[in-house]
XYZ file of C-alpha atoms in Angstrom:
733
model
C 12.117 153.838 -10.081
C 11.537 157.250 -11.676
C 12.692 160.227 -9.647
C 14.728 158.161 -7.215
C 17.887 159.735 -5.765
C 19.486 156.429 -4.830
C 22.874 155.768 -6.427
C 23.614 152.594 -8.308
C 26.514 150.328 -7.424
C 28.197 151.505 -10.647
C 27.935 155.152 -9.539
C 29.375 154.366 -6.129
C 32.375 152.559 -7.597
C 32.955 155.375 -10.087
C 33.317 158.170 -7.514
C 34.278 156.106 -4.409
C 32.794 158.700 -2.047
C 32.611 158.010 1.670
C 29.193 156.698 2.572
C 27.331 157.170 5.843
C 28.510 155.269 8.895
C 27.084 151.767 9.128
C 26.058 152.483 12.727
C 23.921 155.264 14.074
C 25.555 157.969 16.200
C 22.533 158.108 18.480
C 24.192 156.150 21.291
C 27.241 158.372 21.528
C 25.184 161.496 20.994
C 22.761 160.535 23.740
C 25.671 159.963 26.136
C 26.998 163.430 25.316
C 23.549 164.974 25.710
C 23.203 163.326 29.103
C 26.240 165.349 30.195
C 24.947 168.520 28.474
C 27.952 168.286 26.144
C 30.226 169.601 28.887
C 32.187 166.799 30.515
C 33.858 167.312 33.872
C 36.459 165.197 35.632
C 35.957 161.609 36.712
C 37.104 161.512 40.344
C 36.252 159.050 43.115
C 33.946 157.027 40.911
C 31.746 159.837 39.597
C 31.704 162.812 37.268
C 32.331 166.157 38.902
C 32.609 169.688 37.595
C 32.894 173.221 38.939
C 31.265 176.225 37.316
C 34.328 178.485 37.421
C 36.585 176.186 35.347
C 37.733 176.977 31.841
C 36.714 174.599 29.062
C 38.274 173.439 25.813
C 36.407 172.259 22.736
C 36.605 168.775 21.270
C 36.096 168.778 17.487
C 35.338 166.077 14.952
C 37.030 165.470 11.583
C 35.084 168.344 10.008
C 36.174 170.797 12.721
C 32.657 170.880 14.184
C 32.499 171.159 17.983
C 31.349 167.870 19.508
C 31.451 168.933 23.157
C 33.657 170.653 25.728
C 35.852 169.298 28.511
C 36.683 171.109 31.742
C 40.286 172.191 32.480
C 41.521 171.086 35.909
C 43.044 173.375 38.522
C 45.399 172.573 41.397
C 42.576 171.698 43.788
C 41.144 169.235 41.248
C 44.536 167.545 40.959
C 44.779 167.299 44.746
C 41.287 165.794 44.899
C 42.160 163.210 42.219
C 45.428 162.269 43.972
C 43.688 161.892 47.334
C 40.981 159.749 45.749
C 43.596 157.604 43.996
C 45.544 157.071 47.226
C 42.383 155.814 48.935
C 41.473 153.719 45.913
C 44.950 152.154 45.850
C 44.594 150.984 49.433
C 41.313 149.255 48.629
C 42.393 147.862 45.238
C 45.773 146.523 46.386
C 44.182 144.677 49.302
C 41.899 142.702 46.982
C 42.996 139.247 45.925
C 44.375 138.607 42.454
C 41.176 136.742 41.623
C 39.008 139.712 42.594
C 41.024 142.156 40.475
C 40.997 139.743 37.535
C 37.233 139.360 37.882
C 36.753 143.128 37.494
C 38.887 143.256 34.329
C 37.079 140.260 32.855
C 33.757 141.925 33.529
C 35.131 145.066 31.851
C 35.584 143.008 28.677
C 31.908 142.045 28.709
C 30.872 145.643 29.501
C 32.930 146.863 26.548
C 31.213 144.289 24.359
C 27.815 145.510 25.486
C 28.678 149.170 24.873
C 30.862 148.598 21.818
C 28.690 150.779 19.557
C 28.928 153.766 21.892
C 32.691 153.295 22.375
C 33.279 153.021 18.629
C 31.176 156.079 17.798
C 32.724 158.211 20.505
C 36.242 157.276 19.372
C 35.306 158.154 15.789
C 33.788 161.492 16.814
C 36.938 162.457 18.719
C 39.245 161.273 15.868
C 40.712 158.418 17.897
C 39.240 155.500 15.987
C 39.859 152.008 17.317
C 38.008 148.734 17.066
C 36.198 147.784 20.299
C 37.350 144.212 19.660
C 40.963 145.374 20.179
C 40.064 146.965 23.517
C 38.175 143.831 24.579
C 41.252 141.741 23.765
C 43.384 144.072 25.915
C 41.019 143.740 28.873
C 40.955 139.933 28.598
C 44.733 139.706 28.297
C 45.467 141.819 31.349
C 42.738 140.099 33.365
C 44.846 136.949 33.018
C 47.951 138.749 34.291
C 45.996 140.179 37.201
C 45.154 136.596 38.173
C 48.781 135.412 37.893
C 50.621 138.294 39.550
C 51.196 136.758 42.975
C 51.934 133.331 41.497
C 54.591 134.413 38.976
C 55.843 137.620 40.647
C 55.698 136.977 44.404
C 58.538 139.386 45.299
C 57.104 142.314 43.343
C 54.616 144.882 44.655
C 52.688 147.664 42.869
C 54.221 151.134 42.517
C 51.183 152.793 44.118
C 49.454 155.704 42.401
C 50.432 155.879 38.716
C 49.956 158.981 36.559
C 49.337 158.132 32.874
C 49.761 161.103 30.541
C 49.251 161.035 26.756
C 49.637 163.740 24.114
C 46.805 165.221 22.058
C 47.041 162.864 19.076
C 47.797 159.616 20.931
C 45.306 156.815 20.262
C 43.076 155.241 22.889
C 44.864 151.907 22.258
C 48.209 153.273 23.463
C 46.473 154.901 26.432
C 44.938 151.597 27.546
C 48.254 149.846 26.921
C 49.433 151.861 29.933
C 46.263 151.923 32.052
C 45.253 148.245 31.965
C 48.606 146.702 33.019
C 48.933 149.310 35.775
C 45.518 148.318 37.128
C 46.174 144.607 36.644
C 49.262 144.843 38.858
C 47.269 146.474 41.667
C 48.010 150.184 41.129
C 45.571 153.086 41.166
C 45.689 155.327 38.088
C 45.202 159.009 37.334
C 44.744 159.561 33.582
C 45.604 162.868 31.912
C 44.311 162.350 28.353
C 44.937 164.429 25.249
C 42.161 166.076 23.273
C 41.476 163.061 21.039
C 41.366 160.598 23.943
C 39.505 162.724 26.506
C 35.998 161.545 25.561
C 36.835 157.824 25.239
C 38.839 157.980 28.492
C 35.916 159.495 30.399
C 33.491 156.937 28.948
C 35.845 154.064 29.795
C 36.179 155.337 33.369
C 32.403 155.114 33.650
C 32.432 151.600 32.167
C 35.103 150.570 34.699
C 32.686 151.552 37.472
C 29.983 149.466 35.816
C 32.437 146.555 35.828
C 32.843 146.890 39.600
C 36.153 148.688 40.100
C 36.288 150.433 43.519
C 35.823 154.204 43.556
C 39.084 156.131 43.279
C 41.065 153.391 41.541
C 40.704 155.100 38.146
C 40.473 158.891 37.906
C 40.482 161.103 34.808
C 41.385 164.803 34.856
C 41.363 166.874 31.667
C 43.261 169.954 30.553
C 46.606 170.748 28.914
C 48.403 167.403 28.979
C 51.956 168.688 29.618
C 51.308 171.250 32.359
C 48.487 169.238 33.951
C 50.524 166.029 33.820
C 53.360 167.810 35.621
C 50.994 169.035 38.355
C 49.677 165.499 38.855
C 53.184 163.985 39.040
C 54.358 166.641 41.505
C 51.666 165.629 43.986
C 53.327 163.748 46.896
C 50.736 160.952 46.693
C 51.761 160.011 43.117
C 54.471 157.338 42.925
C 55.137 156.871 39.213
C 54.694 158.738 35.915
C 54.421 157.168 32.470
C 53.886 159.056 29.224
C 52.937 158.133 25.659
C 52.925 160.506 22.710
C 55.087 163.075 20.977
C 58.665 163.823 21.976
C 58.233 167.580 22.395
C 55.475 167.148 24.989
C 57.453 164.391 26.722
C 60.521 166.629 27.027
C 58.490 169.451 28.584
C 56.896 166.985 31.017
C 60.235 165.446 32.063
C 61.840 168.828 32.727
C 58.861 169.969 34.807
C 58.876 166.812 36.971
C 62.671 166.390 37.380
C 63.720 166.480 41.007
C 60.317 165.692 42.529
C 61.354 162.124 43.301
C 58.999 160.465 40.801
C 60.354 157.716 38.498
C 59.381 158.373 34.871
C 59.074 156.346 31.672
C 58.396 157.539 28.138
C 56.964 155.932 24.987
C 57.581 158.400 22.150
C 56.157 156.357 19.279
C 54.234 159.229 17.678
C 57.502 161.037 16.923
C 59.221 157.922 15.577
C 60.457 157.664 11.989
C 60.317 154.016 10.848
C 61.778 152.358 7.712
C 59.650 150.419 5.218
C 62.295 148.341 3.398
C 61.598 146.574 0.083
C 64.342 144.147 -1.026
C 64.611 142.866 -4.600
C 63.487 139.430 -3.395
C 60.112 140.780 -2.234
C 56.673 140.125 -3.671
C 56.487 143.628 -5.155
C 52.706 143.696 -5.623
C 52.144 142.859 -1.958
C 54.815 145.334 -0.873
C 53.239 148.179 -2.870
C 49.821 147.257 -1.443
C 51.361 147.544 2.015
C 52.770 150.991 1.192
C 49.364 152.234 0.005
C 47.605 150.885 3.114
C 50.187 152.297 5.485
C 51.339 155.662 4.203
C 48.233 157.503 3.087
C 45.905 157.165 6.059
C 44.611 160.300 7.727
C 46.098 159.303 11.061
C 49.245 157.206 11.474
C 50.827 155.880 14.635
C 54.349 156.326 13.182
C 56.093 158.315 10.442
C 57.430 156.149 7.609
C 60.300 156.307 5.118
C 60.206 154.007 2.066
C 63.564 152.313 1.280
C 63.702 150.401 -2.032
C 66.557 148.346 -3.495
C 67.865 149.953 -6.695
C 67.422 146.823 -8.832
C 63.617 147.021 -8.401
C 63.264 150.778 -7.907
C 61.783 151.517 -11.352
C 59.244 148.689 -11.006
C 58.146 149.854 -7.563
C 57.815 153.478 -8.707
C 55.764 152.420 -11.751
C 53.404 150.345 -9.607
C 53.070 153.157 -7.082
C 52.046 155.536 -9.874
C 49.493 153.021 -11.099
C 48.027 152.386 -7.641
C 47.985 156.051 -6.629
C 46.295 157.239 -9.799
C 42.911 158.725 -8.927
C 43.261 158.368 -5.155
C 41.330 161.027 -3.236
C 42.933 163.808 -1.229
C 43.393 163.032 2.457
C 42.065 165.405 5.151
C 44.845 166.928 7.275
C 44.647 167.059 11.044
C 44.964 170.869 11.072
C 45.328 173.621 8.507
C 48.772 174.374 9.942
C 49.909 170.981 8.652
C 49.368 172.257 5.098
C 52.085 174.891 5.538
C 54.508 172.276 6.878
C 53.816 169.970 3.924
C 54.191 172.728 1.330
C 57.514 173.816 2.842
C 58.838 170.230 2.993
C 57.807 169.439 -0.593
C 59.335 172.670 -1.890
C 62.624 171.997 -0.068
C 62.727 168.414 -1.365
C 62.193 169.591 -4.954
C 64.984 172.119 -4.578
C 67.251 169.220 -3.571
C 66.343 167.286 -6.726
C 63.363 165.196 -5.605
C 60.605 164.244 -8.030
C 56.953 163.882 -7.036
C 54.392 161.133 -7.486
C 50.942 162.511 -6.708
C 47.498 161.043 -7.160
C 46.160 164.421 -8.322
C 47.260 168.078 -8.297
C 47.175 169.600 -4.810
C 44.354 172.016 -4.166
C 43.995 174.439 -1.298
C 42.897 174.144 2.300
C 43.226 171.231 4.710
C 43.299 168.522 2.022
C 46.377 167.064 0.334
C 46.826 164.317 -2.270
C 48.847 161.173 -1.508
C 52.431 162.084 -2.406
C 55.731 160.203 -2.750
C 59.003 162.180 -2.723
C 61.437 160.215 -4.927
C 65.203 160.592 -5.236
C 65.932 161.985 -1.788
C 69.274 161.755 -0.020
C 69.337 160.109 3.436
C 70.418 163.422 4.970
C 67.415 165.315 3.593
C 65.190 166.920 6.231
C 62.110 165.163 4.804
C 63.810 161.801 5.456
C 65.066 162.603 8.942
C 61.770 164.214 9.980
C 58.958 163.527 7.473
C 56.176 166.119 7.282
C 52.675 165.300 8.581
C 49.941 164.133 6.260
C 49.978 161.734 3.282
C 53.595 162.408 2.241
C 56.043 159.498 1.931
C 59.816 160.017 1.384
C 61.503 157.400 -0.828
C 65.230 156.596 -0.827
C 67.086 153.793 -2.602
C 69.915 151.444 -1.651
C 72.204 149.055 -3.528
C 72.895 146.050 -1.289
C 70.918 144.437 1.504
C 73.568 145.537 4.020
C 73.147 149.129 2.857
C 69.393 148.762 3.251
C 69.820 147.788 6.900
C 72.221 150.692 7.395
C 69.614 153.091 5.987
C 67.016 151.494 8.247
C 69.211 152.346 11.239
C 69.864 155.874 9.941
C 67.013 157.413 11.910
C 67.675 158.433 15.537
C 64.457 156.596 16.434
C 64.017 152.876 16.910
C 60.340 152.069 17.283
C 59.582 149.665 14.421
C 60.442 148.571 10.878
C 58.651 146.714 8.079
C 60.793 144.575 5.762
C 59.614 142.839 2.605
C 61.404 139.816 1.171
C 60.642 136.191 0.362
C 64.156 135.184 1.482
C 63.679 133.984 5.072
C 67.401 134.089 5.864
C 67.646 137.694 4.687
C 64.520 138.557 6.671
C 65.872 137.133 9.921
C 69.350 138.626 9.489
C 67.891 142.044 8.691
C 65.447 141.863 11.608
C 68.290 141.019 13.960
C 70.484 143.870 12.687
C 67.833 146.606 12.770
C 68.027 148.650 15.983
C 64.263 148.777 16.556
C 61.799 147.315 19.026
C 59.410 145.662 16.534
C 60.035 144.202 13.079
C 57.215 143.157 10.758
C 58.191 140.780 7.953
C 55.952 141.067 4.856
C 53.336 142.908 6.933
C 53.021 146.088 8.938
C 51.410 147.632 12.024
C 50.379 144.284 13.536
C 49.656 144.674 17.258
C 49.017 142.122 19.962
C 49.121 142.767 23.723
C 51.081 139.551 24.284
C 54.203 140.847 22.532
C 56.249 143.761 23.867
C 56.620 147.156 22.200
C 60.069 148.249 23.297
C 61.219 151.637 22.070
C 64.902 151.973 21.226
C 67.025 155.121 21.160
C 64.764 158.207 20.822
C 61.534 156.164 20.635
C 61.172 155.321 24.278
C 62.844 154.101 27.457
C 60.272 151.545 28.588
C 58.469 148.441 27.384
C 54.709 148.317 26.796
C 52.790 145.086 26.277
C 53.570 141.482 27.114
C 54.843 140.227 30.446
C 57.862 142.509 30.078
C 55.623 145.582 30.031
C 54.211 144.797 33.477
C 57.431 145.443 35.374
C 57.394 149.218 34.909
C 54.353 149.208 37.220
C 56.009 147.007 39.859
C 58.948 147.260 42.236
C 60.664 144.776 44.491
C 59.258 144.723 48.015
C 62.718 145.387 49.511
C 63.756 147.982 46.911
C 63.686 151.625 48.075
C 61.795 154.218 46.054
C 63.015 157.709 45.249
C 62.096 160.146 48.043
C 59.443 162.787 47.362
C 60.836 166.296 47.746
C 60.991 169.646 45.998
C 63.622 170.091 43.261
C 66.997 171.536 44.197
C 68.055 174.847 42.613
C 70.348 173.632 39.832
C 71.915 175.469 36.926
C 71.517 172.636 34.406
C 73.768 174.330 31.842
C 76.710 174.471 34.265
C 76.141 171.192 36.106
C 79.416 169.263 36.387
C 81.404 171.909 34.507
C 83.596 173.046 37.419
C 87.271 173.072 36.471
C 89.250 170.018 37.509
C 91.912 170.621 40.095
C 94.997 168.721 41.157
C 94.199 168.186 44.848
C 97.376 168.818 46.855
C 97.004 168.379 50.631
C 99.012 170.577 52.941
C 102.561 169.257 53.374
C 102.247 167.005 50.301
C 105.528 165.443 49.108
C 105.190 164.101 45.503
C 107.777 161.424 46.188
C 105.509 160.049 48.903
C 102.739 159.103 46.483
C 102.958 155.317 46.095
C 101.451 155.165 42.619
C 99.900 157.118 39.765
C 97.000 155.221 38.166
C 95.631 155.492 34.617
C 92.204 155.166 33.025
C 91.188 151.707 31.779
C 89.666 152.333 28.340
C 89.529 150.052 25.313
C 91.297 147.248 27.193
C 94.341 149.463 27.864
C 95.648 151.728 30.601
C 95.860 155.330 29.410
C 96.153 158.817 30.861
C 93.139 161.111 31.073
C 92.731 163.515 28.170
C 92.458 166.399 30.621
C 95.953 165.739 31.975
C 94.611 166.384 35.493
C 94.395 164.013 38.423
C 92.773 163.641 41.828
C 94.258 162.384 45.068
C 92.919 159.208 46.633
C 92.985 159.662 50.391
C 92.989 157.123 53.184
C 90.454 157.573 56.030
C 93.204 159.295 58.030
C 93.957 161.779 55.225
C 97.151 160.210 53.879
C 97.574 160.264 50.093
C 97.363 156.735 48.720
C 97.573 157.430 44.975
C 96.735 159.815 42.163
C 93.903 158.881 39.781
C 93.052 160.638 36.496
C 90.347 163.301 36.574
C 88.330 162.058 33.597
C 85.906 164.104 31.543
C 83.952 164.342 28.303
C 86.758 163.147 26.012
C 87.435 160.088 28.163
C 83.725 159.191 28.031
C 83.841 159.614 24.244
C 86.859 157.277 23.994
C 85.151 154.665 26.178
C 81.940 154.805 24.114
C 83.877 154.471 20.850
C 85.662 151.406 22.223
C 82.347 149.915 23.378
C 80.707 150.503 19.982
C 83.468 148.549 18.274
C 83.364 145.547 20.579
C 79.659 145.239 21.504
C 78.373 143.654 18.249
C 80.989 140.898 18.459
C 80.251 140.293 22.138
C 76.531 140.043 21.396
C 77.159 137.521 18.603
C 79.148 135.270 20.930
C 77.297 132.198 22.070
C 75.901 132.217 25.626
C 78.430 129.520 26.525
C 81.328 131.684 25.298
C 80.097 134.709 27.257
C 79.663 132.483 30.291
C 83.272 131.267 30.049
C 84.526 134.857 29.767
C 82.773 135.797 33.001
C 84.072 132.659 34.717
C 87.561 133.685 33.591
C 87.099 137.130 35.123
C 85.844 135.588 38.383
C 88.890 133.310 38.410
C 91.177 136.325 37.927
C 89.581 138.051 40.912
C 89.902 134.874 42.972
C 93.638 134.654 42.288
C 94.124 138.221 43.532
C 91.567 138.205 46.319
C 94.151 138.983 49.019
C 95.559 141.995 47.163
C 92.076 143.344 46.482
C 91.001 142.891 50.100
C 94.068 144.743 51.386
C 93.447 147.558 48.891
C 89.798 147.902 50.018
C 90.867 147.913 53.672
C 93.472 150.614 53.040
C 91.044 152.890 51.147
C 87.962 152.482 53.347
C 89.296 151.644 56.801
C 87.063 148.601 57.226
C 88.471 145.415 58.728
C 90.335 142.931 56.565
C 87.622 140.364 57.271
C 84.922 142.686 55.927
C 87.069 143.520 52.900
C 87.582 139.824 52.120
C 83.817 139.306 52.387
C 83.235 142.066 49.815
C 85.721 140.462 47.418
C 84.034 137.092 47.883
C 80.636 138.652 47.130
C 82.063 140.062 43.892
C 83.469 136.681 42.866
C 80.183 134.944 43.728
C 78.189 137.559 41.807
C 80.311 137.130 38.678
C 79.971 133.357 38.946
C 76.189 133.654 39.331
C 75.909 135.764 36.185
C 78.255 133.448 34.333
C 75.948 130.574 35.254
C 72.881 132.521 34.071
C 74.407 133.398 30.681
C 73.173 130.277 28.957
C 70.031 129.956 31.097
C 68.267 133.260 30.405
C 67.020 133.717 26.883
C 67.809 137.067 25.307
C 70.148 138.056 24.163
C 91.668 146.649 35.763
C 94.823 144.393 35.487
C 92.359 141.715 36.494
C 90.203 142.682 33.430
C 93.306 142.609 31.221
C 94.108 139.093 32.396
C 90.645 137.718 31.536
C 89.298 137.095 28.039
C 86.782 139.946 28.288
C 87.240 141.851 24.980
C 88.994 145.192 25.273
C 86.457 148.010 25.327
C 83.613 145.918 26.764
C 84.388 147.330 30.211
C 85.993 150.743 30.750
C 86.831 152.416 34.056
C 86.919 156.222 34.187
C 87.801 158.058 37.382
C 87.081 161.705 38.149
C 84.520 164.092 39.551
C 81.122 162.424 39.722
C 79.080 165.419 38.542
C 81.496 166.078 35.696
C 81.286 162.501 34.447
C 77.507 162.430 34.982
C 77.127 165.463 32.719
C 79.312 163.877 30.032
C 77.417 160.568 30.134
C 73.985 162.228 30.083
C 74.771 164.303 26.988
C 76.301 161.483 24.929
C 73.825 160.494 22.208
C 75.039 156.875 21.874
C 74.720 155.837 25.518
C 71.373 154.099 25.982
C 71.175 153.558 29.728
C 72.608 155.008 32.954
C 72.607 153.364 36.385
C 73.376 156.052 38.924
C 74.288 156.022 42.607
C 74.825 159.513 43.872
C 73.403 162.804 45.050
C 69.844 164.105 44.878
C 71.080 166.843 42.527
C 72.624 164.226 40.242
C 69.340 162.296 40.083
C 67.489 165.522 39.281
C 69.975 166.469 36.550
C 69.658 163.057 34.883
C 65.843 163.175 34.917
C 65.974 166.648 33.376
C 68.628 165.898 30.747
C 68.095 162.270 29.741
C 64.897 162.806 27.758
C 66.931 164.365 24.910
C 68.895 162.289 24.090
C 66.592 159.725 25.681
C 68.060 157.167 28.070
C 66.867 154.453 30.412
C 67.570 155.504 33.993
C 67.984 153.539 37.210
C 68.523 156.104 39.943
C 69.625 155.633 43.564
C 69.792 158.666 45.834
C 72.462 157.618 48.347
C 71.993 160.624 50.628
C 68.301 159.951 51.191
C 68.813 156.199 51.504
C 71.424 156.695 54.222
C 69.089 159.006 56.145
C 66.225 156.505 55.911
C 68.483 153.454 56.374
C 66.474 151.864 53.593
C 69.051 151.403 50.853
C 69.140 148.426 48.532
C 70.837 145.420 50.130
C 73.369 144.673 47.408
C 74.914 141.839 49.438
C 71.666 139.880 49.306
C 71.616 136.633 47.358
C 67.858 136.997 46.778
C 67.029 135.783 43.237
C 64.607 138.687 42.812
C 67.517 141.146 43.048
C 69.303 139.332 40.240
C 66.085 139.367 38.229
C 65.775 143.127 38.709
C 69.370 143.663 37.587
C 68.770 141.442 34.569
C 65.574 143.244 33.573
C 67.295 146.621 33.848
C 70.052 145.385 31.506
C 67.954 144.062 28.596
C 65.694 145.434 25.888
C 63.203 143.436 23.845
C 62.545 142.944 20.150
C 59.366 141.475 18.624
C 59.580 139.962 15.133
C 56.353 139.240 13.250
C 56.554 136.584 10.517
C 53.244 135.682 8.796
C 52.547 131.979 8.440
C 50.250 130.152 6.070
């Protein structure tokens, strides 16, 4: 028709401009208008706001202000915590069926309001398909129904604080909120800027689904400082965080010592390998790279690793596919400076560029591949934001796996090969929580996302992800109290001293003991020792005063032996533990006498403790091939040298050395309140899984863990604290 402004299909395919959204924004806009575009907190089942609060703007992808959210103060946090405590009492007293019914109704409510949810997520730059959220609600409704049937000994933590960083997606937020609610907890959400609007809308939809008032509360503001204020409230029992590492570190240091267990999912900071072997379908692999690397918003940072024999082919196909691709909007203009600096540094180190078009100015940047980088390059270790993809090459498949493990993170990996054996071997060898074979970024709530190393110290998703929101009914919780005044830099650094009691005669010492490291007895590197005293004060022996170097030697020995121990069959590991139990049994009398001499307890009690140790080893030996997963007495067994090391010395000194070692992944600690506080403060960088027991407080409350119990739930807790999970995705026809 003459004079028409409509574009033909040919015109659209020629310029490939973004068209208008297929759905109207009226629904989301009307919801915002209803709240006058200033959204307050959601506390006790309703929106509330106070006139004297500061606000912060929420912007869309074009930097236009969508609305404002109110910044919470201390009294708002107290109100939310009080509401959550009351909501927890009501929610936890409901039956599993009643809680499951609410979550199932939430799925239907989400379906009914899917257009509004989708539009609001898009406006706040946290796009997610409503179908994914509906699937989450349905999945956790099932677990809410089954909790008492499959987990009868476990009870909810209580009030859970869920904190996410500014650029965390609504999917990862709900991956924390829904399982916490399903297990019977109340939740206080501290969202980031991009999740504030969807979180407030979802809180309203939860009320429509029938959740009791106070069970879900949302307070907005600066996520790190506000999250710390929420966690410091004495009515909050647990803190879990998802987002960037820098914000997580600040949060952990602010909450350390308040007696709140913490878990961290640091996926947004994770650097993940995308590995293309020479046996891959190269066209599909390159398609995967294009889909994954050049989106405006990515859940992870990626590094492309290509086998040298197909490097030229992959580069040529990347150039072909990238030709003419449009520039990608950056999250902020500050990202442009970071990208320019990273690209310039990479070029100075010999990198070549593949770009879809010359870079312009402003907050737009073309899809870019940095070729020819060394693994030690800063752009590989910490890729810049935006559509920039580092590329490194490798010769053999073993070298490819080594490069994949080069990053300090361990969130996920994508490997591309048509050789199934190579795929499975590589997936097993990669130290990551999720491996996608010939695909990428596939998510399902039924499979766990388990961060490794610097990517997280908890598991989200699946049955395994439920246990962070539960505790055993007979297990004590950390006591709420104010932090102790600790100089973290000097903790455990007091000089070791040779303890010489008054009137000490060296010839009277019955024995000098050594460290047990790497399967051998050796002296401490410090050359110092400590006296072991009987209850009456007599010197029984001298033990080495171990320190940082002894911890280093023990870790090096463990690194050498652990892969071989893991590859042993469950039956072989079982027989090794039975052998150790048999060695203890043969020396039970000597061990009992030694315990009696050191502690002053009766010989009968000492023999009972030895018997409990033998029974415990036998129990775990029996479980070795049942659960799916993965001293001179020690020298006499067939436990490989280095698998178990024993280091004696000052507890604080050894705690400091263990906390600062980057290879150690987990610490189980029984000790002082100050030691627990130091570990919470220090073990977020490098990140570790912590299981803390404050002996002083437990003795005062007479509520310590009963380690002599033969309750199967105690063994299950020990087992769950000792394992991590890996999900492997293999597409099928």
